[in-house]
PDB file of C-alpha atoms in Angstrom:
ATOM      1  CA  UNK A   1      46.454  93.116  34.678  1.00  0.00           C
ATOM      2  CA  UNK A   2      49.720  94.625  35.760  1.00  0.00           C
ATOM      3  CA  UNK A   3      52.260  92.041  36.873  1.00  0.00           C
ATOM      4  CA  UNK A   4      50.193  89.065  35.703  1.00  0.00           C
ATOM      5  CA  UNK A   5      51.997  86.092  34.261  1.00  0.00           C
ATOM      6  CA  UNK A   6      50.764  85.527  30.745  1.00  0.00           C
ATOM      7  CA  UNK A   7      52.499  82.231  29.992  1.00  0.00           C
ATOM      8  CA  UNK A   8      54.180  79.709  32.225  1.00  0.00           C
ATOM      9  CA  UNK A   9      56.335  77.016  30.685  1.00  0.00           C
ATOM     10  CA  UNK A  10      57.714  74.293  32.887  1.00  0.00           C
ATOM     11  CA  UNK A  11      60.728  72.171  32.047  1.00  0.00           C
ATOM     12  CA  UNK A  12      62.240  69.575  34.313  1.00  0.00           C
ATOM     13  CA  UNK A  13      65.533  67.743  34.382  1.00  0.00           C
ATOM     14  CA  UNK A  14      66.540  64.741  36.439  1.00  0.00           C
ATOM     15  CA  UNK A  15      68.543  61.751  35.276  1.00  0.00           C
ATOM     16  CA  UNK A  16      67.029  59.572  38.018  1.00  0.00           C
ATOM     17  CA  UNK A  17      63.354  60.536  38.440  1.00  0.00           C
ATOM     18  CA  UNK A  18      62.395  61.662  34.927  1.00  0.00           C
ATOM     19  CA  UNK A  19      59.985  58.728  34.485  1.00  0.00           C
ATOM     20  CA  UNK A  20      58.138  59.502  37.726  1.00  0.00           C
ATOM     21  CA  UNK A  21      57.887  63.167  36.717  1.00  0.00           C
ATOM     22  CA  UNK A  22      56.356  62.188  33.378  1.00  0.00           C
ATOM     23  CA  UNK A  23      53.864  59.798  34.994  1.00  0.00           C
ATOM     24  CA  UNK A  24      52.739  62.430  37.494  1.00  0.00           C
ATOM     25  CA  UNK A  25      52.624  65.460  35.206  1.00  0.00           C
ATOM     26  CA  UNK A  26      52.284  64.129  31.670  1.00  0.00           C
ATOM     27  CA  UNK A  27      55.342  66.233  30.763  1.00  0.00           C
ATOM     28  CA  UNK A  28      58.670  64.873  29.594  1.00  0.00           C
ATOM     29  CA  UNK A  29      61.757  65.711  31.632  1.00  0.00           C
ATOM     30  CA  UNK A  30      65.284  66.203  30.385  1.00  0.00           C
ATOM     31  CA  UNK A  31      67.762  63.662  31.698  1.00  0.00           C
ATOM     32  CA  UNK A  32      70.572  66.153  32.316  1.00  0.00           C
ATOM     33  CA  UNK A  33      72.914  65.517  35.208  1.00  0.00           C
ATOM     34  CA  UNK A  34      74.648  68.226  37.217  1.00  0.00           C
ATOM     35  CA  UNK A  35      77.844  67.271  35.405  1.00  0.00           C
ATOM     36  CA  UNK A  36      76.173  67.851  32.009  1.00  0.00           C
ATOM     37  CA  UNK A  37      74.914  71.237  33.221  1.00  0.00           C
ATOM     38  CA  UNK A  38      78.437  72.082  34.401  1.00  0.00           C
ATOM     39  CA  UNK A  39      79.802  71.165  30.981  1.00  0.00           C
ATOM     40  CA  UNK A  40      77.408  73.403  29.056  1.00  0.00           C
ATOM     41  CA  UNK A  41      74.248  71.481  28.145  1.00  0.00           C
ATOM     42  CA  UNK A  42      72.264  74.703  28.779  1.00  0.00           C
ATOM     43  CA  UNK A  43      74.569  77.039  26.855  1.00  0.00           C
ATOM     44  CA  UNK A  44      72.584  77.092  23.595  1.00  0.00           C
ATOM     45  CA  UNK A  45      69.138  77.178  25.165  1.00  0.00           C
ATOM     46  CA  UNK A  46      67.057  80.306  25.766  1.00  0.00           C
ATOM     47  CA  UNK A  47      67.666  81.811  29.199  1.00  0.00           C
ATOM     48  CA  UNK A  48      65.328  80.640  31.952  1.00  0.00           C
ATOM     49  CA  UNK A  49      63.542  83.071  34.247  1.00  0.00           C
ATOM     50  CA  UNK A  50      63.875  80.677  37.177  1.00  0.00           C
ATOM     51  CA  UNK A  51      65.663  77.450  38.006  1.00  0.00           C
ATOM     52  CA  UNK A  52      64.403  75.541  41.015  1.00  0.00           C
ATOM     53  CA  UNK A  53      66.707  72.895  42.413  1.00  0.00           C
ATOM     54  CA  UNK A  54      64.699  70.800  44.817  1.00  0.00           C
ATOM     55  CA  UNK A  55      66.425  68.487  47.298  1.00  0.00           C
ATOM     56  CA  UNK A  56      69.338  67.688  45.001  1.00  0.00           C
ATOM     57  CA  UNK A  57      72.034  70.382  45.037  1.00  0.00           C
ATOM     58  CA  UNK A  58      73.440  69.176  48.369  1.00  0.00           C
ATOM     59  CA  UNK A  59      74.156  65.824  46.651  1.00  0.00           C
ATOM     60  CA  UNK A  60      76.391  67.438  44.033  1.00  0.00           C
ATOM     61  CA  UNK A  61      80.025  66.437  44.228  1.00  0.00           C
ATOM     62  CA  UNK A  62      82.062  69.378  45.548  1.00  0.00           C
ATOM     63  CA  UNK A  63      84.299  69.275  42.459  1.00  0.00           C
ATOM     64  CA  UNK A  64      81.313  70.232  40.267  1.00  0.00           C
ATOM     65  CA  UNK A  65      79.625  72.776  42.547  1.00  0.00           C
ATOM     66  CA  UNK A  66      81.196  76.016  41.271  1.00  0.00           C
ATOM     67  CA  UNK A  67      81.067  74.885  37.626  1.00  0.00           C
ATOM     68  CA  UNK A  68      77.413  73.899  37.911  1.00  0.00           C
ATOM     69  CA  UNK A  69      76.392  77.085  39.718  1.00  0.00           C
ATOM     70  CA  UNK A  70      78.303  79.154  37.161  1.00  0.00           C
ATOM     71  CA  UNK A  71      76.532  77.369  34.301  1.00  0.00           C
ATOM     72  CA  UNK A  72      73.174  77.977  35.989  1.00  0.00           C
ATOM     73  CA  UNK A  73      74.062  81.673  36.451  1.00  0.00           C
ATOM     74  CA  UNK A  74      74.594  81.943  32.688  1.00  0.00           C
ATOM     75  CA  UNK A  75      71.377  80.022  31.978  1.00  0.00           C
ATOM     76  CA  UNK A  76      68.901  81.604  34.405  1.00  0.00           C
ATOM     77  CA  UNK A  77      67.941  84.945  35.935  1.00  0.00           C
ATOM     78  CA  UNK A  78      67.009  83.466  39.333  1.00  0.00           C
ATOM     79  CA  UNK A  79      67.887  80.337  41.290  1.00  0.00           C
ATOM     80  CA  UNK A  80      66.011  78.799  44.197  1.00  0.00           C
ATOM     81  CA  UNK A  81      67.650  75.954  46.073  1.00  0.00           C
ATOM     82  CA  UNK A  82      65.525  73.802  48.372  1.00  0.00           C
ATOM     83  CA  UNK A  83      67.734  71.662  50.557  1.00  0.00           C
ATOM     84  CA  UNK A  84      67.443  69.615  53.734  1.00  0.00           C
ATOM     85  CA  UNK A  85      70.828  70.949  54.872  1.00  0.00           C
ATOM     86  CA  UNK A  86      72.473  74.350  55.075  1.00  0.00           C
ATOM     87  CA  UNK A  87      74.461  73.494  51.983  1.00  0.00           C
ATOM     88  CA  UNK A  88      75.654  74.020  49.440  1.00  0.00           C
ATOM     89  CA  UNK A  89      77.496  77.228  50.083  1.00  0.00           C
ATOM     90  CA  UNK A  90      76.730  79.486  47.124  1.00  0.00           C
ATOM     91  CA  UNK A  91      79.605  81.922  46.727  1.00  0.00           C
ATOM     92  CA  UNK A  92      79.426  85.161  44.720  1.00  0.00           C
ATOM     93  CA  UNK A  93      82.239  83.902  42.477  1.00  0.00           C
ATOM     94  CA  UNK A  94      79.667  81.509  40.945  1.00  0.00           C
ATOM     95  CA  UNK A  95      77.615  84.407  39.573  1.00  0.00           C
ATOM     96  CA  UNK A  96      74.913  84.367  42.236  1.00  0.00           C
ATOM     97  CA  UNK A  97      74.177  86.782  45.069  1.00  0.00           C
ATOM     98  CA  UNK A  98      71.979  85.442  47.836  1.00  0.00           C
ATOM     99  CA  UNK A  99      68.993  87.703  48.380  1.00  0.00           C
ATOM    100  CA  UNK A 100      67.238  85.714  51.048  1.00  0.00           C
ATOM    101  CA  UNK A 101      67.062  82.562  53.070  1.00  0.00           C
ATOM    102  CA  UNK A 102      64.152  80.794  54.667  1.00  0.00           C
ATOM    103  CA  UNK A 103      64.846  78.087  57.237  1.00  0.00           C
ATOM    104  CA  UNK A 104      62.097  75.733  58.311  1.00  0.00           C
ATOM    105  CA  UNK A 105      62.798  73.725  61.431  1.00  0.00           C
TER     106      UNK A 105
END
């Protein structure tokens, strides 16, 4: 049917919770850190349709924020950030344009 997703592939990356992810899903997770992403670990991989950063981006050291967001902009078409705070600030200079925001209080 029109607009149907034919194949969904899920990859995960977390240097701290990769073992829990594998136990819960049966899938292996990459152990990439934000710093490794900032320094190009995704550069030679096929482009992702979506990157979801769940409850982690606000922990990123400010010195790596723009580099990491820029690397993600080169590696993915869309980015969703779930965060318990109204941070990080994602500036257009990083390659992303915010198209929406949903706040749950």
